[in-house]
PDB file of C-alpha atoms and ligand atoms in Angstrom:
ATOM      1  CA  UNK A   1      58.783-120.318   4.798  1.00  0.00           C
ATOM      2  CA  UNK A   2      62.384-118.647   5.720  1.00  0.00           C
ATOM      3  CA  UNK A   3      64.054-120.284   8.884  1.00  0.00           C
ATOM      4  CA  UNK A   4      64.219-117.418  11.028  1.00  0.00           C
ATOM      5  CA  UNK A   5      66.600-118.824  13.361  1.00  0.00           C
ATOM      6  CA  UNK A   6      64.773-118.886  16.030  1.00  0.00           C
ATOM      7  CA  UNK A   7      63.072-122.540  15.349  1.00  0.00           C
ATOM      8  CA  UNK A   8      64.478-124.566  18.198  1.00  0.00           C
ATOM      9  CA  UNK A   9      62.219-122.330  20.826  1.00  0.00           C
ATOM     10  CA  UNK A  10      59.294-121.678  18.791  1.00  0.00           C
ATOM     11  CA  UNK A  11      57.554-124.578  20.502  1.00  0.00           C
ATOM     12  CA  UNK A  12      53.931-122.674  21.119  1.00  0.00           C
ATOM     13  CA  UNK A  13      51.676-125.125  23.377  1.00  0.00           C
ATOM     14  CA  UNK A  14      47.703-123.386  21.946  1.00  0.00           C
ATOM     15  CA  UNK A  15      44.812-123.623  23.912  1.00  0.00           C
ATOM     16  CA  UNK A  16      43.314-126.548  23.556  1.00  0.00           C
ATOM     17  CA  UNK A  17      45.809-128.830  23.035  1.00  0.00           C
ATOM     18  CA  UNK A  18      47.069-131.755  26.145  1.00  0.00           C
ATOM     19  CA  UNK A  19      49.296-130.281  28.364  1.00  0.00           C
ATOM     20  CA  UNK A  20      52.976-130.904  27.277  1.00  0.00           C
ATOM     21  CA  UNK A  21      54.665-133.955  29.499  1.00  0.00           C
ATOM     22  CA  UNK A  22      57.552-133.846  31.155  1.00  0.00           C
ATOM     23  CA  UNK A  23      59.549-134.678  34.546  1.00  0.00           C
ATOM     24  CA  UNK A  24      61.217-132.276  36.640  1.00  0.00           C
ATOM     25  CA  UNK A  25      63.316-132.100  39.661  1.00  0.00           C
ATOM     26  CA  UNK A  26      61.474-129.520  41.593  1.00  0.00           C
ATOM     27  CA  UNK A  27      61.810-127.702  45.446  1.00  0.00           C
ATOM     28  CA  UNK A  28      59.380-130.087  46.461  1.00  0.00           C
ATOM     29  CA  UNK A  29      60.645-133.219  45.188  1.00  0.00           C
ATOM     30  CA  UNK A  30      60.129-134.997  41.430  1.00  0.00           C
ATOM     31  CA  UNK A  31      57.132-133.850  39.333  1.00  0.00           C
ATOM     32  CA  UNK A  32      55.612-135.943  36.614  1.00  0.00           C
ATOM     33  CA  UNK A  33      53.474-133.415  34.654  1.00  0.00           C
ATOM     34  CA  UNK A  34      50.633-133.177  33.720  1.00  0.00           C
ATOM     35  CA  UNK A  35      49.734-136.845  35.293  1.00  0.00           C
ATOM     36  CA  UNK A  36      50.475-135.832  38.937  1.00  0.00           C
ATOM     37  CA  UNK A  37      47.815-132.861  38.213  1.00  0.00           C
ATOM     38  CA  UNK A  38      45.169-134.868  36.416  1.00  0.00           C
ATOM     39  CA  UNK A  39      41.889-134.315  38.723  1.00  0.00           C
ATOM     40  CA  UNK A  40      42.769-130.796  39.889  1.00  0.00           C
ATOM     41  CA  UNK A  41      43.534-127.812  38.167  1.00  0.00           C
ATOM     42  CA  UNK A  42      47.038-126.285  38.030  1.00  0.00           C
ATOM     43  CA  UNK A  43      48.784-123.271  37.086  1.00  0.00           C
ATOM     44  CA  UNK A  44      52.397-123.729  35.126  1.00  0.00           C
ATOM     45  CA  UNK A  45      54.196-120.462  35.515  1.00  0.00           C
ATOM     46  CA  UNK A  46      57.621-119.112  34.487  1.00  0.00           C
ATOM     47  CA  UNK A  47      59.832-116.426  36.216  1.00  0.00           C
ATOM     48  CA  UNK A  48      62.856-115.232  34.769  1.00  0.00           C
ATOM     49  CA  UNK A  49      65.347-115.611  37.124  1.00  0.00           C
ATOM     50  CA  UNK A  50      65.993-116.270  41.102  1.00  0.00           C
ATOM     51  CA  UNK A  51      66.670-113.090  43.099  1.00  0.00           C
ATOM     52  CA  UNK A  52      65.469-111.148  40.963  1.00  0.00           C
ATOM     53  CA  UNK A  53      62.817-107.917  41.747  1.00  0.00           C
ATOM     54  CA  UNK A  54      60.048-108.097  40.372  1.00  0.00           C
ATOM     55  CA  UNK A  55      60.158-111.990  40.293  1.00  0.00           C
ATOM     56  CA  UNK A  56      60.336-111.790  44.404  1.00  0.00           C
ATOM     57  CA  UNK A  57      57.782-109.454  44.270  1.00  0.00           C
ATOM     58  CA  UNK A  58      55.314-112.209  41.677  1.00  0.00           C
ATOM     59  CA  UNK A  59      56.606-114.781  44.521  1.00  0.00           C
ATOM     60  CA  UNK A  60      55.467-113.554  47.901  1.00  0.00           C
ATOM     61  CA  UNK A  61      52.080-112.530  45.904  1.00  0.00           C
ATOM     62  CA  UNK A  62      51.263-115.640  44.437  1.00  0.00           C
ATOM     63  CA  UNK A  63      52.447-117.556  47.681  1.00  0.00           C
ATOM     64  CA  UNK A  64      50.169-115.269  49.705  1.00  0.00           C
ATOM     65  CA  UNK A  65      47.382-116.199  47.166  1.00  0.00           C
ATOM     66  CA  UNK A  66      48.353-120.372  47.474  1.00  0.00           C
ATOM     67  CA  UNK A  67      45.356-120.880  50.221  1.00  0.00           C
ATOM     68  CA  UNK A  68      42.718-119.182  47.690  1.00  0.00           C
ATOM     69  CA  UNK A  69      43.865-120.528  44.415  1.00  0.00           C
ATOM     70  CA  UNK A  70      43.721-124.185  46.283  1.00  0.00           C
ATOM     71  CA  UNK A  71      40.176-123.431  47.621  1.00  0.00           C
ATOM     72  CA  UNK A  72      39.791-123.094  43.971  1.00  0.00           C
ATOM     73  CA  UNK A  73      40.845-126.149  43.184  1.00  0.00           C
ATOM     74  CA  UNK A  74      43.675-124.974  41.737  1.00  0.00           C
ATOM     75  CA  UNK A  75      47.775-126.349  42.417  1.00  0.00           C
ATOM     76  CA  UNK A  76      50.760-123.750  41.371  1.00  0.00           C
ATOM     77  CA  UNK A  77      53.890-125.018  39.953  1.00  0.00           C
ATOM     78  CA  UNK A  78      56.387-122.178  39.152  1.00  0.00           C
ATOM     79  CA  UNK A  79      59.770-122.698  37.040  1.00  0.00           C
ATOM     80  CA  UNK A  80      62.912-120.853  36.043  1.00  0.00           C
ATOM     81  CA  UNK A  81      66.065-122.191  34.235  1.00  0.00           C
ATOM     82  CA  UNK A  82      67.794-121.360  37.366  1.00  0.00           C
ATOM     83  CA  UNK A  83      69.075-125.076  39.259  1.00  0.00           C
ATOM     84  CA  UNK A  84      67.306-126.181  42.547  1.00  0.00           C
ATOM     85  CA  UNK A  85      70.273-125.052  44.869  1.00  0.00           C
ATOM     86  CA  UNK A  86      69.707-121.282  43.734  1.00  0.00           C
ATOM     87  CA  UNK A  87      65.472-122.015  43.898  1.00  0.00           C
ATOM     88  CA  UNK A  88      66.137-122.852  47.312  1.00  0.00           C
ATOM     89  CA  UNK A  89      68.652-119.947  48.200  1.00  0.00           C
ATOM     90  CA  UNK A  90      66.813-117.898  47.244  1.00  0.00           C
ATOM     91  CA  UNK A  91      63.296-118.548  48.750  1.00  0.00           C
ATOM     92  CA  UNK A  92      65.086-119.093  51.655  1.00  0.00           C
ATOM     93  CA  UNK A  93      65.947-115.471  51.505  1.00  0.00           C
ATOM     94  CA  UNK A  94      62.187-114.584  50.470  1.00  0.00           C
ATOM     95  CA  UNK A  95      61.306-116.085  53.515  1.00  0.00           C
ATOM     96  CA  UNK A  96      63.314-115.223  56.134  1.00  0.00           C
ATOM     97  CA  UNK A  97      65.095-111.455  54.865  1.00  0.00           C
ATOM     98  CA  UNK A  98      62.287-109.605  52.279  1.00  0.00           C
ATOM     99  CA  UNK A  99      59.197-107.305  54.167  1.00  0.00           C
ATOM    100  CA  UNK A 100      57.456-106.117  51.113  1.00  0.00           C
ATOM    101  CA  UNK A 101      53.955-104.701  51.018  1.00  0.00           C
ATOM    102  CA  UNK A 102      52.685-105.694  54.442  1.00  0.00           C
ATOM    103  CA  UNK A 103      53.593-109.866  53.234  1.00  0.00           C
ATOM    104  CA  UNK A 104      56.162-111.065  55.548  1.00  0.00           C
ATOM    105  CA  UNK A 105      57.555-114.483  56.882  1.00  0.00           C
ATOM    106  CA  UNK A 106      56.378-115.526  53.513  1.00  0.00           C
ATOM    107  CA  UNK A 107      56.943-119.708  52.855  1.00  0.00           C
ATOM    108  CA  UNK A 108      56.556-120.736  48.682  1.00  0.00           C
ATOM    109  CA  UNK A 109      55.400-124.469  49.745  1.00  0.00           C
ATOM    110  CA  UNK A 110      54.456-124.944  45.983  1.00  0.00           C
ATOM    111  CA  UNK A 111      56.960-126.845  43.417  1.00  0.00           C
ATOM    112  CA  UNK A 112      59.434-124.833  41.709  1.00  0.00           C
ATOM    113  CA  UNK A 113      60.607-126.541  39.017  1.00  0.00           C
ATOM    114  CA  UNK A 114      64.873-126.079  38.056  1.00  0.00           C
ATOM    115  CA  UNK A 115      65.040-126.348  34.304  1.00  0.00           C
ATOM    116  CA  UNK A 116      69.090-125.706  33.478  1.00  0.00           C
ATOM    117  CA  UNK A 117      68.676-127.150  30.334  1.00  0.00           C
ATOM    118  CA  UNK A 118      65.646-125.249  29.378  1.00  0.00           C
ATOM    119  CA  UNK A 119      64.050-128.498  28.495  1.00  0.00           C
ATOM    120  CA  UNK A 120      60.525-127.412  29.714  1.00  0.00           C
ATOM    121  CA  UNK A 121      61.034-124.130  29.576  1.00  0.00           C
ATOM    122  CA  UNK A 122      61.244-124.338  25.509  1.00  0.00           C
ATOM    123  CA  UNK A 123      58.337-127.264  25.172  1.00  0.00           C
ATOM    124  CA  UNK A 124      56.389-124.569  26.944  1.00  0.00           C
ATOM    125  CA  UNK A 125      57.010-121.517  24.456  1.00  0.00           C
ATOM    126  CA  UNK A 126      58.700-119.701  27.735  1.00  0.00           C
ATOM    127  CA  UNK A 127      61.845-118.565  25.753  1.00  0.00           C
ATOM    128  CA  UNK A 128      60.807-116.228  23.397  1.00  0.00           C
ATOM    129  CA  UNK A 129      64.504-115.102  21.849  1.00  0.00           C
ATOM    130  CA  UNK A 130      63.641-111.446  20.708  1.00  0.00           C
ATOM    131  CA  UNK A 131      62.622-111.061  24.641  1.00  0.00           C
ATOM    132  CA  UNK A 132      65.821-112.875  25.893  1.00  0.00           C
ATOM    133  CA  UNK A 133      67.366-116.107  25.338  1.00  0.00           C
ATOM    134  CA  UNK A 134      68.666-117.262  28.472  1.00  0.00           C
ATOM    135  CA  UNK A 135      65.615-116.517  30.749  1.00  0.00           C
ATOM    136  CA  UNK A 136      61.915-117.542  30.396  1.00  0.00           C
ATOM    137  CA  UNK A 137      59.365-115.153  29.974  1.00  0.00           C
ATOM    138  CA  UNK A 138      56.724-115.085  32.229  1.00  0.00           C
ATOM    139  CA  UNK A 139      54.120-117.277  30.960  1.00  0.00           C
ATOM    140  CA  UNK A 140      51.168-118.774  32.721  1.00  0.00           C
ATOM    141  CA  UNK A 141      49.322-121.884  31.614  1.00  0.00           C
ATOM    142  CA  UNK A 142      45.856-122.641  33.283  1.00  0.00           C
ATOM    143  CA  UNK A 143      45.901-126.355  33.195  1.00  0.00           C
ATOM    144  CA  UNK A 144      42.404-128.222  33.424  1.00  0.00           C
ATOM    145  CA  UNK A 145      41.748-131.549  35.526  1.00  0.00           C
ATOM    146  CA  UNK A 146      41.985-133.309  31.895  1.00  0.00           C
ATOM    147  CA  UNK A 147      45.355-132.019  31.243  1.00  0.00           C
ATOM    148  CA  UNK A 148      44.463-129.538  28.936  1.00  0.00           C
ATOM    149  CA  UNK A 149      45.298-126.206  28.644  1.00  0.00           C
ATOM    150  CA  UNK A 150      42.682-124.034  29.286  1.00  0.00           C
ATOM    151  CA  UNK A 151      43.917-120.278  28.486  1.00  0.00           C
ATOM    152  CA  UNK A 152      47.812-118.953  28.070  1.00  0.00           C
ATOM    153  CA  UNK A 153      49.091-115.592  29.467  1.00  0.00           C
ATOM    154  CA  UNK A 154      52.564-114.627  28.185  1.00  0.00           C
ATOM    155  CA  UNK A 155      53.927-111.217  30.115  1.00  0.00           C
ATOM    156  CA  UNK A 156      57.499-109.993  29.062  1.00  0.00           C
ATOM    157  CA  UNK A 157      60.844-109.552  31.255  1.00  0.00           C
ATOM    158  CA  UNK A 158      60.008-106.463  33.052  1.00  0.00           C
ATOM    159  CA  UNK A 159      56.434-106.601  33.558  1.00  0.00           C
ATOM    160  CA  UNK A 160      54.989-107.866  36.953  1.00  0.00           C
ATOM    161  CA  UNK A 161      51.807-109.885  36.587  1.00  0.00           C
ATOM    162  CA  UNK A 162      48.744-109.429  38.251  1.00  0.00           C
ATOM    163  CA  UNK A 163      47.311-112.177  40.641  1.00  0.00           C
ATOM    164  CA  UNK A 164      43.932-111.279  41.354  1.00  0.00           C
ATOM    165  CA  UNK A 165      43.396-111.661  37.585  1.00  0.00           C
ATOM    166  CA  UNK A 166      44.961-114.641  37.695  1.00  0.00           C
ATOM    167  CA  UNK A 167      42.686-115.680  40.019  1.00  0.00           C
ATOM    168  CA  UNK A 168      39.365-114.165  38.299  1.00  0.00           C
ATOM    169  CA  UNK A 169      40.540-115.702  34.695  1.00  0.00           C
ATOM    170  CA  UNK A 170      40.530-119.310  36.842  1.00  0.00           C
ATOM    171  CA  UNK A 171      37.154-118.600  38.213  1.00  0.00           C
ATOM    172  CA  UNK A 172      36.098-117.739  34.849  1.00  0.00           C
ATOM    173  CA  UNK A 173      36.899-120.637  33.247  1.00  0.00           C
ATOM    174  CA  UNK A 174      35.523-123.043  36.081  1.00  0.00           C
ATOM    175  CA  UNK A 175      32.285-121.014  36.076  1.00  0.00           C
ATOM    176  CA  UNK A 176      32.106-121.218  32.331  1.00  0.00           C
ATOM    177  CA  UNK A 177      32.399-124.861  32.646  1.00  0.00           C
ATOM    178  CA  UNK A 178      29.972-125.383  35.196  1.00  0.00           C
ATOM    179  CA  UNK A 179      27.030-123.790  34.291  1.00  0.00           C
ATOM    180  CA  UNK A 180      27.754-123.826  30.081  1.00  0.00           C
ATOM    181  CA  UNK A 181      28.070-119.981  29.751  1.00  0.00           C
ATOM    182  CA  UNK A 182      30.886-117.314  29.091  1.00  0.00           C
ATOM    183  CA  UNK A 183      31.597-114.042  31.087  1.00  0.00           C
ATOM    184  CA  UNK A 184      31.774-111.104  29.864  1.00  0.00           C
ATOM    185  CA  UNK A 185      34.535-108.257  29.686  1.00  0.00           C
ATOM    186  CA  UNK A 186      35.756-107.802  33.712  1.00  0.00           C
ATOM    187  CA  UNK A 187      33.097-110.119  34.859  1.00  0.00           C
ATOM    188  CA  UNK A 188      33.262-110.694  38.513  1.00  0.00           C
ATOM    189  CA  UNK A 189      31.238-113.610  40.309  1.00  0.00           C
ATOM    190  CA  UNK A 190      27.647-112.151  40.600  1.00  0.00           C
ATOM    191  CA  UNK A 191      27.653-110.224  37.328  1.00  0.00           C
ATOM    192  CA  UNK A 192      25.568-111.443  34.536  1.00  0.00           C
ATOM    193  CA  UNK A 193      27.108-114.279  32.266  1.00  0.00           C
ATOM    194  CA  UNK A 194      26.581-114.412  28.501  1.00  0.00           C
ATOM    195  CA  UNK A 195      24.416-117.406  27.665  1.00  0.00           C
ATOM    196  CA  UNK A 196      25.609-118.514  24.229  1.00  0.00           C
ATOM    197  CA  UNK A 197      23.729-118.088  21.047  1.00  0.00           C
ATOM    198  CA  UNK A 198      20.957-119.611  20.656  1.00  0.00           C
ATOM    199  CA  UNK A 199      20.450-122.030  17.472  1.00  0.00           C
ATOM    200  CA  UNK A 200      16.650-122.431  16.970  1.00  0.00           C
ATOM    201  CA  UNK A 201      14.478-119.457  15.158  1.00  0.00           C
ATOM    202  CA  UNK A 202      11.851-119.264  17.690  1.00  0.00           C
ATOM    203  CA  UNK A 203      14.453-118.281  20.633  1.00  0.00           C
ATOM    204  CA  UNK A 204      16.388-116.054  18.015  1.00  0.00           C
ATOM    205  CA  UNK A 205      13.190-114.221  17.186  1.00  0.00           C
ATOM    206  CA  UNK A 206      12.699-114.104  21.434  1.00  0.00           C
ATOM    207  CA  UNK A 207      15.650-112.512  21.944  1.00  0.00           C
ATOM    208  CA  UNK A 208      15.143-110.145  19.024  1.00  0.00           C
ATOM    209  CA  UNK A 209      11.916-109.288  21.269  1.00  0.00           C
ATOM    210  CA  UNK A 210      13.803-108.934  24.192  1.00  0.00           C
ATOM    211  CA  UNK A 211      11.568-111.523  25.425  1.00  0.00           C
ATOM    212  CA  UNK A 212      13.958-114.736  25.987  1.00  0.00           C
ATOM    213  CA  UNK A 213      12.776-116.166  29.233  1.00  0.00           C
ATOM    214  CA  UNK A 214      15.223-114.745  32.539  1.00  0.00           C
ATOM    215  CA  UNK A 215      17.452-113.674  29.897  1.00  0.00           C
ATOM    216  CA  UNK A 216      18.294-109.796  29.463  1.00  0.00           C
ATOM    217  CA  UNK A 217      18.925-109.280  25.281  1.00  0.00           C
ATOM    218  CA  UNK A 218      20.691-106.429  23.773  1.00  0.00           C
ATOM    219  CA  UNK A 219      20.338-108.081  20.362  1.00  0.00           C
ATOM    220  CA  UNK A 220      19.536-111.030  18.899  1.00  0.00           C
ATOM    221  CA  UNK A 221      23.855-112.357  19.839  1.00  0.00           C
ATOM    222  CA  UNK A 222      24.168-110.897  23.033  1.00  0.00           C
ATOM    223  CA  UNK A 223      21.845-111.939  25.929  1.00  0.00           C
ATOM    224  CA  UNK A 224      22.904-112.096  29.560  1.00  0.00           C
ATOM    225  CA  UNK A 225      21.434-114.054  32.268  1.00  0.00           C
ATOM    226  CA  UNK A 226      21.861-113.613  36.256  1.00  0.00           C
ATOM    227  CA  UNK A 227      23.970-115.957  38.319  1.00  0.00           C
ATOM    228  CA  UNK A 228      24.891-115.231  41.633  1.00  0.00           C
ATOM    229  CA  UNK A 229      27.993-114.716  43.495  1.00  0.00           C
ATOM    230  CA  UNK A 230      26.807-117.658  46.009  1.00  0.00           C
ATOM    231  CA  UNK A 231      25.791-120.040  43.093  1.00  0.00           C
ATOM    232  CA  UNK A 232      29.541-119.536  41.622  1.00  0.00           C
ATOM    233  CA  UNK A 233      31.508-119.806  44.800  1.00  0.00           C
ATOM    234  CA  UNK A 234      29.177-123.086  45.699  1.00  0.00           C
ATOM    235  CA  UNK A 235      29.960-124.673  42.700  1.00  0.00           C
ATOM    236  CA  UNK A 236      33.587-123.572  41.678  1.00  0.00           C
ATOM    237  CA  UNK A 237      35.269-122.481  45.513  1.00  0.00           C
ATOM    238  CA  UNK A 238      35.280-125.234  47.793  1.00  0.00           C
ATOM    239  CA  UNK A 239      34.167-123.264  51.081  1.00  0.00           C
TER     240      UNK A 239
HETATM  241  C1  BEZ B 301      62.982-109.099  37.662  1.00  0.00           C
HETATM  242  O1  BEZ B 301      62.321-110.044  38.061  1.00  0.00           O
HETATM  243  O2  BEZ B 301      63.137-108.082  38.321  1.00  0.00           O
HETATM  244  C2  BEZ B 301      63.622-109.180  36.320  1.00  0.00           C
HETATM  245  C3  BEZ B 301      64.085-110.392  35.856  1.00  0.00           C
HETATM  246  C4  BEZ B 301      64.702-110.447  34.630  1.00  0.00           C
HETATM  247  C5  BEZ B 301      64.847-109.306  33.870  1.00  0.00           C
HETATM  248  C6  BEZ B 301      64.347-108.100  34.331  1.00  0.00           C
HETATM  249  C7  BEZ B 301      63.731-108.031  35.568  1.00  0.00           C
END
C-alpha cells in the first residue's frame, strides 16, 4: 500500500481490543490507564482545545451528567493536548464565570488528562490529520471493567456531542451484558430487547410460528422479548 503520510497518527484502537496503556499527568493527579479503571467502567474522551465553545459547552454537560454516569458505574476521564496549567485555567473559568443553559457554578471533579506531546492522544486515533493536526477530535471510548473497549464514537471539530446518548449507548451495553441480549434501534430501558438468534431447528421453526415462548417474532431472525425499565436500572444503575 502507498504511505499516505499520515502513518504516524493512524493508530485506530477497534472495538474489542484491551484498552491502550498509558500514564498521564491529569487535573486530578497521575493516572495509570486502563489499570486504575479495571473493575468499573470508564469513558476516555477527547476535546479539542481549552476555552474553546462548544468544548465548554460538552464540559458543563458532561460534568452535570458525572453523578448519573457514576450511578452507572461509569468514571469520565477527558483529555486535550492542551498542558495542565491551561486545563486548570480554564475550568476555573467554567466554574466560576460561564451561566449557560440553566448549569451554573459548574465543578469538572473528573481527570483531565494534559497530553502536549500528543502521546495518548495519537495511541487513541484522536488526531485524525484531514480533520486537524494539532487538536484531537472528539472521540469517546466506552471502556469495560476488563479494560476493553466496548464501542468508539468519533465526532469532528465543530460538532457538539450528545450526552444523553452517551449515557443510553452505556446502558446499552451494560444491559446487553447482563441479561445476554442486544437492543434495538433507539432502545430505551423498558423497550423490548432482541434476544439473539436462536441455533436449534425446533426454536427456529417456533419463531417462524410466532410461537417462541414470551418472545414476540417478526421472522424467524428477529424476535423481541420484554424487559423492564425496573429490571435494567436494578441490575445496571446502582440506586
Ligand atoms: C470548539 O470547541 O468550539 C471548537 C474547538 C476547536 C475547533 C472548533 C471549535
Amino acid at each position: 500500500m502507498e504511505p499516505t503520510g499520515n502513518e504516524e497518527y493512524t493508530a485506530l484502537p477497534r472495538i474489542g481490543d484491551k484498552a491502550p496503556a498509558f500514564k498521564a499527568v491529569t487535573t486530578q493527579g497521575e493516572i495509570d490507564f486502563p489499570k486504575d479503571y479495571e473493575g468499573s467502567w470508564v469513558i476516555l474522551f477527547s476535546h479539542p482545545a481549552d476555552f474553546t465553545p462548544v468544548c465548554t459547552s460538552e464540559f458543563m454537560t458532561f460534568a452535570s451528567m458525572q453523578d448519573k454516569f457514576e450511578k452507572a458505574g461509569c468514571k469520565l476521564v477527558g483529555l486535550s493536548v492542551d498542558g495542565l496549567y491551561s486545563h486548570i485555567a480554564w475550568l476555573r473559568t467554567i466554574k466560576e464565570k460561564i451561566e449557560y443553559r440553566g448549569m451554573k457554578n459548574v465543578e469538572v471533579t473528573f481527570p483531565v488528562i494534559e497530553d502536549i506531546s500528543m502521546t495518548v492522544a495519537r495511541k487513541y486515533g484522536m488526531i485524525q490529520p484531514g480533520e486537524a493536526t494539532t487538536k484531537a477530535v472528539r472521540a469517546v471510548f466506552f471502556i469495560d471493567p476488563k479494560g476493553i473497549i466496548r464501542a468508539i464514537i468519533y465526532y469532528p471539530l465543530s460538532l457538539g456531542r450528545n450526552f444523553e446518548e452517551l449515557y443510553r449507548a452505556l446502558i446499552a451495553l451494560k444491559t446487553a451484558d447482563a441479561f445476554g441480549v442486544a437492543t434495538p434501534a433507539d432502545w430505551q430501558p423498558g423497550d423490548d430487547v432482541i434476544v439473539p438468534t436462536a441455533g436449534s431447528c425446533g426454536v427456529a421453526k417456533e419463531r417462524m410460528e410466532g410461537k417462541a415462548g414470551d418472545m414476540t417474532c417478526y421472522d424467524w431472525f428477529f424476535c423481541t422479548r420484554k424487559l423492564s425499565k425496573e429490571e435494567v436500572l436494578a441490575k445496571v444503575v446502582k440506586s
